[in-house]
CSV table of C-alpha atoms in Angstrom, one decimal:
chain,number,residue,atom,x,y,z
A,366,MET,CA,-31.0,-151.4,-68.0
A,367,SER,CA,-34.4,-150.3,-66.8
A,368,SER,CA,-34.6,-153.4,-64.6
A,369,VAL,CA,-31.3,-153.1,-62.9
A,370,LEU,CA,-29.4,-149.8,-63.1
A,371,TYR,CA,-32.2,-147.4,-62.7
A,372,PRO,CA,-33.6,-149.0,-59.5
A,373,ALA,CA,-30.3,-148.9,-58.2
A,374,ILE,CA,-30.0,-145.4,-58.8
A,375,ALA,CA,-33.4,-144.6,-57.5
A,376,ALA,CA,-32.4,-146.4,-54.1
A,377,VAL,CA,-29.3,-144.3,-53.8
A,378,THR,CA,-31.2,-141.0,-54.5
A,379,LEU,CA,-34.0,-142.2,-52.0
A,380,LEU,CA,-31.2,-142.2,-49.4
A,381,ALA,CA,-30.0,-138.8,-50.1
A,382,PHE,CA,-33.5,-137.5,-49.9
A,383,LEU,CA,-34.2,-139.3,-46.5
A,384,TYR,CA,-30.8,-137.9,-45.4
A,385,LYS,CA,-31.7,-134.5,-46.1
A,386,LEU,CA,-35.2,-134.5,-45.2
A,387,PRO,CA,-34.8,-134.1,-41.5
A,388,VAL,CA,-33.3,-130.7,-42.0
A,389,LEU,CA,-36.6,-129.3,-42.9
A,390,ARG,CA,-37.7,-129.5,-39.3
A,391,SER,CA,-35.4,-126.8,-38.3
A,392,ASP,CA,-34.6,-124.8,-41.6
A,393,ARG,CA,-37.3,-124.5,-44.3
A,394,SER,CA,-35.3,-121.9,-46.3
A,395,ALA,CA,-35.4,-121.9,-50.1
A,396,ILE,CA,-32.0,-123.5,-50.3
A,397,GLN,CA,-33.0,-126.5,-48.1
A,398,LEU,CA,-36.3,-126.9,-49.8
A,399,GLY,CA,-34.8,-126.8,-53.2
A,400,LEU,CA,-32.1,-129.5,-52.2
A,401,VAL,CA,-34.8,-131.8,-50.9
A,402,GLY,CA,-36.9,-131.3,-54.0
A,403,ASN,CA,-34.1,-132.1,-56.2
A,404,ASN,CA,-33.1,-135.3,-54.4
A,405,PHE,CA,-36.8,-136.4,-54.4
A,406,LEU,CA,-37.4,-135.7,-58.1
A,407,ILE,CA,-34.2,-137.6,-59.1
A,408,PHE,CA,-35.5,-140.6,-57.0
A,409,VAL,CA,-38.9,-140.3,-58.7
A,410,ILE,CA,-37.4,-140.1,-62.4
A,411,PHE,CA,-35.4,-143.4,-62.0
A,412,LEU,CA,-38.2,-145.0,-60.1
A,413,THR,CA,-40.6,-144.2,-63.1
A,414,CYS,CA,-38.0,-145.5,-65.3
A,415,THR,CA,-38.2,-149.0,-63.8
A,416,HIS,CA,-40.3,-151.0,-66.2
A,417,SER,CA,-42.8,-152.2,-63.8
A,418,VAL,CA,-43.4,-148.9,-62.3
A,419,TRP,CA,-43.7,-147.3,-65.7
A,420,GLN,CA,-46.4,-149.7,-66.7
A,421,ARG,CA,-48.2,-149.1,-63.4
A,422,ILE,CA,-48.3,-145.4,-63.8
A,423,ASN,CA,-49.6,-145.8,-67.4
A,424,GLY,CA,-52.1,-148.2,-66.2
A,425,LEU,CA,-53.5,-145.8,-63.5
A,426,SER,CA,-53.7,-143.0,-65.8
A,427,GLY,CA,-55.1,-144.7,-68.8
A,428,ILE,CA,-52.9,-142.6,-71.0
A,429,VAL,CA,-50.4,-144.2,-73.4
A,430,ASN,CA,-46.7,-143.3,-72.2
A,431,PHE,CA,-48.1,-140.8,-69.6
A,432,SER,CA,-45.1,-142.0,-67.6
A,433,GLY,CA,-42.7,-140.6,-70.1
A,434,LEU,CA,-44.4,-137.1,-69.7
A,435,PHE,CA,-44.5,-137.3,-66.0
A,436,MET,CA,-40.7,-138.4,-66.0
A,437,HIS,CA,-39.6,-135.4,-68.2
A,438,VAL,CA,-41.7,-132.9,-66.0
A,439,CYS,CA,-39.6,-134.2,-63.1
A,440,VAL,CA,-36.4,-133.8,-65.0
A,441,VAL,CA,-37.2,-130.3,-65.8
A,442,GLY,CA,-38.3,-129.8,-62.2
A,443,THR,CA,-34.9,-130.9,-61.0
A,444,THR,CA,-33.3,-128.0,-62.9
A,445,ALA,CA,-35.6,-125.5,-61.3
A,446,CYS,CA,-34.8,-126.8,-57.9
A,447,GLN,CA,-31.2,-126.5,-58.6
A,448,GLN,CA,-31.6,-122.9,-59.9
A,449,ILE,CA,-33.3,-122.1,-56.8
A,450,VAL,CA,-30.6,-123.4,-54.7
A,451,ILE,CA,-27.7,-121.9,-56.4
A,452,LEU,CA,-29.3,-118.4,-56.7
A,453,HIS,CA,-30.0,-118.3,-53.1
A,454,LEU,CA,-26.5,-119.3,-52.3
A,455,ALA,CA,-25.1,-116.6,-54.5
A,456,HIS,CA,-27.7,-113.7,-53.6
A,457,GLU,CA,-29.7,-112.3,-51.0
A,458,ARG,CA,-33.4,-113.5,-51.0
A,459,GLN,CA,-34.9,-110.5,-52.9
A,460,GLU,CA,-32.3,-110.6,-55.6
A,461,ALA,CA,-32.4,-114.4,-56.0
A,462,TRP,CA,-36.1,-114.3,-56.7
A,463,ARG,CA,-35.8,-111.6,-59.1
A,464,ARG,CA,-33.3,-113.6,-61.1
A,465,LEU,CA,-35.4,-116.8,-60.7
A,466,ARG,CA,-38.8,-115.5,-61.9
A,467,PRO,CA,-37.8,-115.2,-65.6
A,468,ARG,CA,-36.2,-118.6,-65.3
A,469,LEU,CA,-39.2,-120.3,-63.7
A,470,LEU,CA,-41.7,-118.5,-66.2
A,471,ALA,CA,-39.7,-119.9,-69.2
A,472,ILE,CA,-39.6,-123.3,-67.7
A,473,SER,CA,-43.4,-123.2,-67.1
A,474,VAL,CA,-44.2,-122.2,-70.7
A,475,GLY,CA,-42.0,-124.9,-71.8
A,476,LEU,CA,-43.7,-127.5,-69.7
A,477,ALA,CA,-47.1,-126.1,-71.0
A,478,VAL,CA,-45.9,-126.7,-74.6
A,479,MET,CA,-44.4,-130.0,-73.9
A,480,THR,CA,-47.7,-131.1,-72.5
A,481,LEU,CA,-49.7,-130.0,-75.5
A,482,LEU,CA,-47.4,-131.5,-77.8
A,483,PHE,CA,-47.4,-134.7,-75.8
A,484,PHE,CA,-51.4,-135.1,-76.0
A,485,MET,CA,-51.4,-134.2,-79.5
A,486,THR,CA,-49.4,-137.3,-80.5
A,487,ASN,CA,-50.7,-140.8,-80.9
A,488,SER,CA,-48.4,-143.9,-79.9
A,489,HIS,CA,-49.2,-147.5,-78.9
A,490,GLU,CA,-45.6,-148.5,-78.0
A,491,GLU,CA,-45.1,-148.4,-74.2
A,492,GLY,CA,-42.0,-148.9,-71.8
A,493,PRO,CA,-39.1,-146.7,-70.9
A,494,ASP,CA,-36.9,-147.8,-73.7
A,495,GLU,CA,-39.6,-147.8,-76.4
A,496,PHE,CA,-40.8,-144.2,-75.4
A,497,SER,CA,-37.3,-142.8,-75.9
A,498,LEU,CA,-36.8,-144.5,-79.1
A,499,THR,CA,-40.1,-143.7,-80.7
A,500,THR,CA,-39.2,-140.3,-81.4
A,501,GLN,CA,-40.9,-140.5,-84.9
A,502,ASN,CA,-44.1,-140.0,-83.0
A,503,TYR,CA,-42.9,-137.5,-80.4
A,504,SER,CA,-40.2,-135.6,-82.4
A,505,ALA,CA,-41.7,-132.1,-81.6
A,506,TYR,CA,-42.3,-132.9,-78.2
A,507,PHE,CA,-38.7,-134.3,-77.5
A,508,THR,CA,-37.2,-131.3,-79.4
A,509,VAL,CA,-39.0,-129.0,-77.0
A,510,TYR,CA,-37.9,-131.1,-74.0
A,511,LEU,CA,-34.4,-131.3,-74.9
A,512,VAL,CA,-34.1,-127.5,-75.5
A,513,ILE,CA,-35.6,-127.0,-72.1
A,514,TYR,CA,-33.3,-129.4,-70.6
A,515,THR,CA,-30.0,-128.5,-72.2
A,516,VAL,CA,-30.5,-124.8,-71.8
A,517,ASN,CA,-31.2,-125.1,-68.1
A,518,GLN,CA,-28.5,-127.6,-67.5
A,519,LEU,CA,-26.1,-125.1,-69.0
A,520,ASP,CA,-27.4,-122.3,-67.1
A,521,VAL,CA,-26.9,-124.3,-63.8
A,522,THR,CA,-23.6,-125.2,-64.6
A,523,VAL,CA,-22.4,-121.8,-65.5
A,524,MET,CA,-24.0,-120.4,-62.1
A,525,CYS,CA,-22.3,-123.3,-60.1
A,526,TRP,CA,-18.9,-122.9,-61.6
A,527,ARG,CA,-19.0,-119.0,-60.9
A,528,TYR,CA,-20.2,-119.4,-57.3
A,529,ALA,CA,-17.9,-122.1,-56.5
A,530,LYS,CA,-14.8,-119.8,-56.7
A,531,VAL,CA,-16.3,-117.9,-53.7
A,532,ALA,CA,-18.1,-120.5,-51.8
A,533,PHE,CA,-17.8,-120.0,-48.1
A,534,THR,CA,-16.8,-123.6,-47.1
A,535,PRO,CA,-14.3,-126.0,-48.9
A,536,TRP,CA,-17.0,-128.8,-49.1
A,537,LEU,CA,-19.6,-126.5,-50.7
A,538,ARG,CA,-17.0,-125.5,-53.2
A,539,ARG,CA,-16.2,-129.1,-54.1
A,540,GLY,CA,-19.8,-130.2,-54.4
A,541,LEU,CA,-20.5,-127.3,-56.7
A,542,TYR,CA,-17.4,-128.2,-58.8
A,543,ILE,CA,-18.5,-131.9,-58.9
A,544,THR,CA,-22.0,-130.5,-60.0
A,545,THR,CA,-20.4,-128.6,-62.9
A,546,PHE,CA,-18.5,-131.6,-64.1
A,547,THR,CA,-21.8,-133.4,-64.8
A,548,ILE,CA,-22.4,-131.2,-67.8
A,549,PRO,CA,-20.5,-133.4,-70.3
A,550,PHE,CA,-22.6,-136.5,-69.4
A,551,ALA,CA,-25.8,-134.4,-69.6
A,552,LEU,CA,-24.8,-133.1,-73.1
A,553,VAL,CA,-24.2,-136.6,-74.3
A,554,TYR,CA,-27.6,-137.5,-73.1
A,555,SER,CA,-28.9,-134.6,-75.1
A,556,ALA,CA,-27.1,-135.4,-78.2
A,557,GLY,CA,-28.1,-139.1,-78.0
A,558,ARG,CA,-32.0,-138.0,-77.8
A,559,LEU,CA,-31.3,-135.6,-80.7
A,560,ALA,CA,-29.6,-138.3,-82.6
A,561,ASP,CA,-32.7,-140.6,-82.0
A,562,ILE,CA,-34.8,-137.8,-83.7
A,563,ILE,CA,-32.6,-137.5,-86.7
A,564,ALA,CA,-32.3,-141.2,-87.1
A,565,HIS,CA,-36.0,-141.7,-87.5
A,566,GLN,CA,-36.0,-139.2,-90.3
A,567,PHE,CA,-33.9,-141.9,-92.1
A,568,GLY,CA,-35.9,-144.9,-91.0
A,569,ALA,CA,-33.5,-145.9,-88.3
A,570,THR,CA,-33.7,-146.0,-84.6
A,571,GLY,CA,-31.3,-145.1,-81.8
A,572,ARG,CA,-31.3,-148.5,-80.2
A,573,ALA,CA,-27.5,-149.0,-80.9
A,574,TRP,CA,-26.4,-146.0,-78.7
A,575,GLU,CA,-29.3,-146.3,-76.0
A,576,PRO,CA,-26.9,-148.1,-73.6
A,577,VAL,CA,-24.5,-145.3,-73.9
A,578,VAL,CA,-27.2,-142.5,-73.6
A,579,GLY,CA,-28.7,-144.2,-70.4
A,580,SER,CA,-25.4,-144.9,-68.7
A,581,PHE,CA,-24.3,-141.2,-69.1
A,582,ILE,CA,-27.7,-139.7,-67.8
A,583,SER,CA,-27.3,-142.3,-64.9
A,584,VAL,CA,-23.7,-140.9,-64.1
A,585,ALA,CA,-24.9,-137.5,-64.4
A,586,ALA,CA,-27.7,-138.2,-61.8
A,587,LEU,CA,-25.4,-139.8,-59.4
A,588,LEU,CA,-22.8,-137.0,-59.6
A,589,LYS,CA,-25.4,-134.4,-59.3
A,590,THR,CA,-26.6,-136.2,-56.1
A,591,LEU,CA,-23.0,-136.4,-54.7
A,592,GLY,CA,-22.3,-132.8,-55.5
A,593,TRP,CA,-25.7,-131.4,-53.9
A,594,THR,CA,-25.3,-133.5,-50.7
A,595,LEU,CA,-21.5,-133.3,-50.5
A,596,PRO,CA,-21.7,-129.9,-48.1
A,597,ASP,CA,-23.6,-131.9,-45.5
A,598,TRP,CA,-21.5,-135.0,-45.4
A,599,GLY,CA,-18.1,-133.8,-46.4
A,600,PRO,CA,-17.2,-132.4,-42.9
A,601,TYR,CA,-17.6,-135.7,-41.4
A,602,LEU,CA,-14.9,-136.9,-43.8
A,603,SER,CA,-12.7,-134.1,-42.7
A,604,LYS,CA,-13.4,-135.2,-39.0
A,605,ALA,CA,-12.5,-138.6,-39.8
A,606,TRP,CA,-9.4,-137.8,-41.7
A,607,GLU,CA,-8.0,-135.3,-38.9
A,608,PRO,CA,-6.0,-138.1,-36.9
A,609,VAL,CA,-4.4,-139.2,-40.1
A,610,ALA,CA,-3.5,-135.6,-41.2
A,611,ALA,CA,-2.1,-135.0,-37.7
A,612,ARG,CA,0.2,-138.1,-37.9
A,613,ARG,CA,1.3,-137.0,-41.1
A,614,ALA,CA,2.0,-133.4,-40.2
A,615,PHE,CA,3.8,-134.6,-37.1
A,616,LYS,CA,6.0,-136.8,-39.2
A,617,ALA,CA,6.7,-134.1,-41.6
A,618,LEU,CA,7.8,-131.7,-38.9
A,619,GLU,CA,9.6,-133.9,-36.6
A,620,HIS,CA,13.1,-133.5,-38.4
A,621,LEU,CA,12.6,-129.6,-38.5
A,622,HIS,CA,11.7,-129.5,-34.9
A,623,GLN,CA,14.6,-131.7,-33.8
A,624,SER,CA,17.0,-129.8,-35.8
A,625,LEU,CA,16.2,-126.4,-34.4
A,626,THR,CA,15.5,-127.4,-30.8
A,627,SER,CA,18.7,-129.5,-30.4
A,628,HIS,CA,20.5,-126.0,-30.8
A,629,VAL,CA,17.7,-124.0,-29.1
A,630,PRO,CA,16.2,-126.2,-26.3
A,631,ASP,CA,14.6,-123.5,-24.2
A,632,PRO,CA,11.2,-123.3,-26.1
A,633,VAL,CA,10.4,-126.9,-25.6
A,634,ILE,CA,7.9,-127.7,-22.9
A,635,PRO,CA,8.0,-131.5,-21.9
A,636,LEU,CA,4.6,-133.3,-22.5
A,637,GLY,CA,3.7,-136.6,-20.8
A,638,ALA,CA,3.7,-139.6,-23.0
A,639,ASN,CA,-0.1,-139.8,-22.9
A,640,GLU,CA,-0.7,-136.4,-24.1
A,641,ARG,CA,-2.8,-136.1,-27.3
A,642,LEU,CA,-1.3,-136.0,-30.6
A,643,ALA,CA,-3.0,-132.7,-31.6
A,644,THR,CA,-1.6,-131.1,-28.5
A,645,ARG,CA,1.9,-132.4,-29.3
A,646,LEU,CA,1.5,-131.1,-32.9
A,647,TYR,CA,0.4,-127.7,-31.7
A,648,ARG,CA,3.3,-127.5,-29.4
A,649,MET,CA,5.8,-128.5,-32.1
A,650,THR,CA,4.7,-125.7,-34.4
A,651,VAL,CA,4.9,-123.0,-31.6
A,652,GLU,CA,8.4,-124.5,-30.5
A,653,ILE,CA,9.6,-124.3,-34.2
A,654,ARG,CA,8.6,-120.6,-34.4
A,655,ASP,CA,10.1,-119.7,-30.9
A,656,ALA,CA,13.5,-121.5,-31.9
A,657,GLN,CA,13.4,-119.6,-35.1
A,658,TRP,CA,13.1,-116.2,-33.4
A,659,ALA,CA,15.8,-117.2,-30.9
A,660,LEU,CA,18.0,-118.0,-33.8
A,661,ARG,CA,17.5,-114.5,-35.2
A,662,THR,CA,20.9,-113.0,-33.9
A,663,TRP,CA,22.8,-115.7,-35.8
A,664,MET,CA,21.0,-114.9,-39.1
A,665,ASN,CA,22.9,-112.8,-41.6
A,666,PRO,CA,20.6,-110.5,-43.5
A,667,ALA,CA,22.8,-111.1,-46.7
A,668,VAL,CA,21.7,-114.8,-46.8
A,669,ALA,CA,18.0,-113.7,-47.2
A,670,THR,CA,19.0,-111.4,-50.0
A,671,VAL,CA,21.0,-113.9,-51.9
A,672,ALA,CA,18.1,-116.6,-51.5
A,673,GLY,CA,15.6,-113.9,-52.7
A,674,ARG,CA,17.6,-113.3,-55.8
A,675,GLU,CA,18.0,-117.1,-56.6
A,676,CYS,CA,14.2,-117.4,-56.3
A,677,ASP,CA,13.7,-114.5,-58.6
A,678,VAL,CA,16.0,-116.2,-61.1
A,679,ALA,CA,14.2,-119.5,-60.7
A,680,GLY,CA,10.7,-117.8,-60.8
A,681,ILE,CA,9.7,-119.1,-57.4
A,682,THR,CA,7.0,-116.9,-55.8
A,683,GLY,CA,4.7,-116.8,-52.9
A,684,ASP,CA,4.9,-119.2,-50.1
A,685,ASP,CA,7.5,-121.3,-52.0
A,686,ARG,CA,9.8,-118.2,-52.1
A,687,ALA,CA,9.2,-117.5,-48.6
A,688,ALA,CA,10.0,-121.1,-47.5
A,689,VAL,CA,13.2,-121.1,-49.5
A,690,ILE,CA,14.4,-117.8,-47.8
A,691,GLU,CA,13.4,-118.9,-44.3
A,692,ALA,CA,15.2,-122.5,-44.8
A,693,ALA,CA,18.4,-120.7,-46.1
A,694,GLN,CA,18.4,-118.4,-43.0
A,695,LEU,CA,17.9,-121.3,-40.6
A,696,LYS,CA,20.7,-123.3,-42.1
A,697,SER,CA,23.0,-120.4,-42.0
A,698,ALA,CA,22.0,-119.6,-38.4
A,699,LEU,CA,22.5,-123.2,-37.2
A,700,GLU,CA,25.8,-123.4,-38.9
A,701,ALA,CA,26.9,-120.0,-37.3
A,702,LYS,CA,25.8,-121.0,-33.8
A,703,SER,CA,27.6,-124.3,-34.1
A,704,GLN,CA,30.8,-122.5,-34.9
A,705,ASP,CA,29.9,-119.8,-32.4
A,706,SER,CA,30.5,-117.1,-35.3
A,707,LEU,CA,27.9,-114.2,-34.9
A,708,PRO,CA,27.4,-112.4,-38.2
A,709,PRO,CA,28.4,-108.7,-38.4
A,710,ALA,CA,24.6,-107.7,-38.5
A,711,CYS,CA,21.5,-109.8,-37.6
A,712,THR,CA,18.3,-109.9,-39.5
A,713,ASP,CA,15.2,-107.9,-38.0
A,714,ASN,CA,12.7,-110.5,-38.9
A,715,PRO,CA,13.5,-114.1,-39.3
A,716,ARG,CA,10.3,-114.7,-41.1
A,717,ALA,CA,9.5,-114.2,-44.6
A,718,ALA,CA,5.9,-115.3,-44.6
A,719,ASP,CA,3.2,-114.8,-42.0
A,720,PRO,CA,0.6,-117.8,-42.2
A,721,GLY,CA,-2.8,-116.3,-40.8
A,722,ASP,CA,-3.8,-119.2,-38.8
A,723,TYR,CA,-2.9,-122.7,-37.4
A,724,PRO,CA,-3.8,-124.6,-40.4
A,725,ALA,CA,-1.8,-122.3,-42.8
A,726,GLU,CA,1.2,-122.9,-40.4
A,727,LEU,CA,0.8,-126.6,-40.6
A,728,ALA,CA,0.7,-126.2,-44.4
A,729,PHE,CA,3.8,-124.0,-44.5
A,730,GLN,CA,6.2,-125.4,-42.1
A,731,PRO,CA,6.9,-128.6,-43.6
A,732,SER,CA,8.3,-126.7,-46.6
A,733,LEU,CA,11.2,-125.4,-44.4
A,734,ASN,CA,13.6,-128.0,-45.8
A,735,LEU,CA,16.8,-128.2,-43.8
A,736,ARG,CA,18.2,-131.4,-45.2
């Protein structure tokens, strides 16, 4: 695992670091510095876990398993970086640092205790796998490390979950949710390392579950990297998806548009065959609404009342309720117009919903089912 999987993850996180690094030329805010630092530390962690690098660091330091201490300090450092990012996203600068200080102080004290316990330990077994499994020598050290790691991972998860609900962009919200979903993998890692400590009390080792522990922490690292970088490159996915989404929306509205404008052709503005799909789609939504208003005089208010009651009985609410009512009104209006039978009274407003913007219109209009 340390010779294949860990180098691969190091390569992925290095790409994430290099992708984010140029942002610091124009923006050196705490958020950007925290994100860059987080990506860099994850890269260093998995690079260090590579067997050859592990041995090289130990050789240069002259200290047995110094790579283990270095790696765990970096792990704790990633949680500090993540706390810096999420608190600055959720709060103004002054309030963010007020909340950060006790967290960073606790982390610093924990790192100092870890370091002291590490140097009080004697061990002669080296290598990333051996270090994780020799908890009989490092039991106190590993216990402190696991407490720091687990508590801070839970803290980051709770903050990300809370802020995701009010995040100001969809891709930031998605990234934060992905970050929260890493907590089960992180807890399996913590449980595995705790099981190592317990197993050694009974003269056993955790070698049997080591592949599971290593795999889960690797997945957690990859998902964390994905979650924290998604707000940067996610909008490019949206941009690439726009033509596909436009074609799907055009297809979804085609029948509704044809049904209405065949009876009310006046709103239709002929467009050239080479006109952009985005323009044609926009015109389609406008013409649907114009035709709906033109059909208002053929709409019987009683139809909307009956449709509303049926929705209440069926428990249909919100935009779904509005769509049912508007569709019922449109069907009755088209039937009345085709029979040239004006209702005794017409409705004042043919709309039961008022989408606030164009994307909301695109989401609502396909639900006006006239079939």
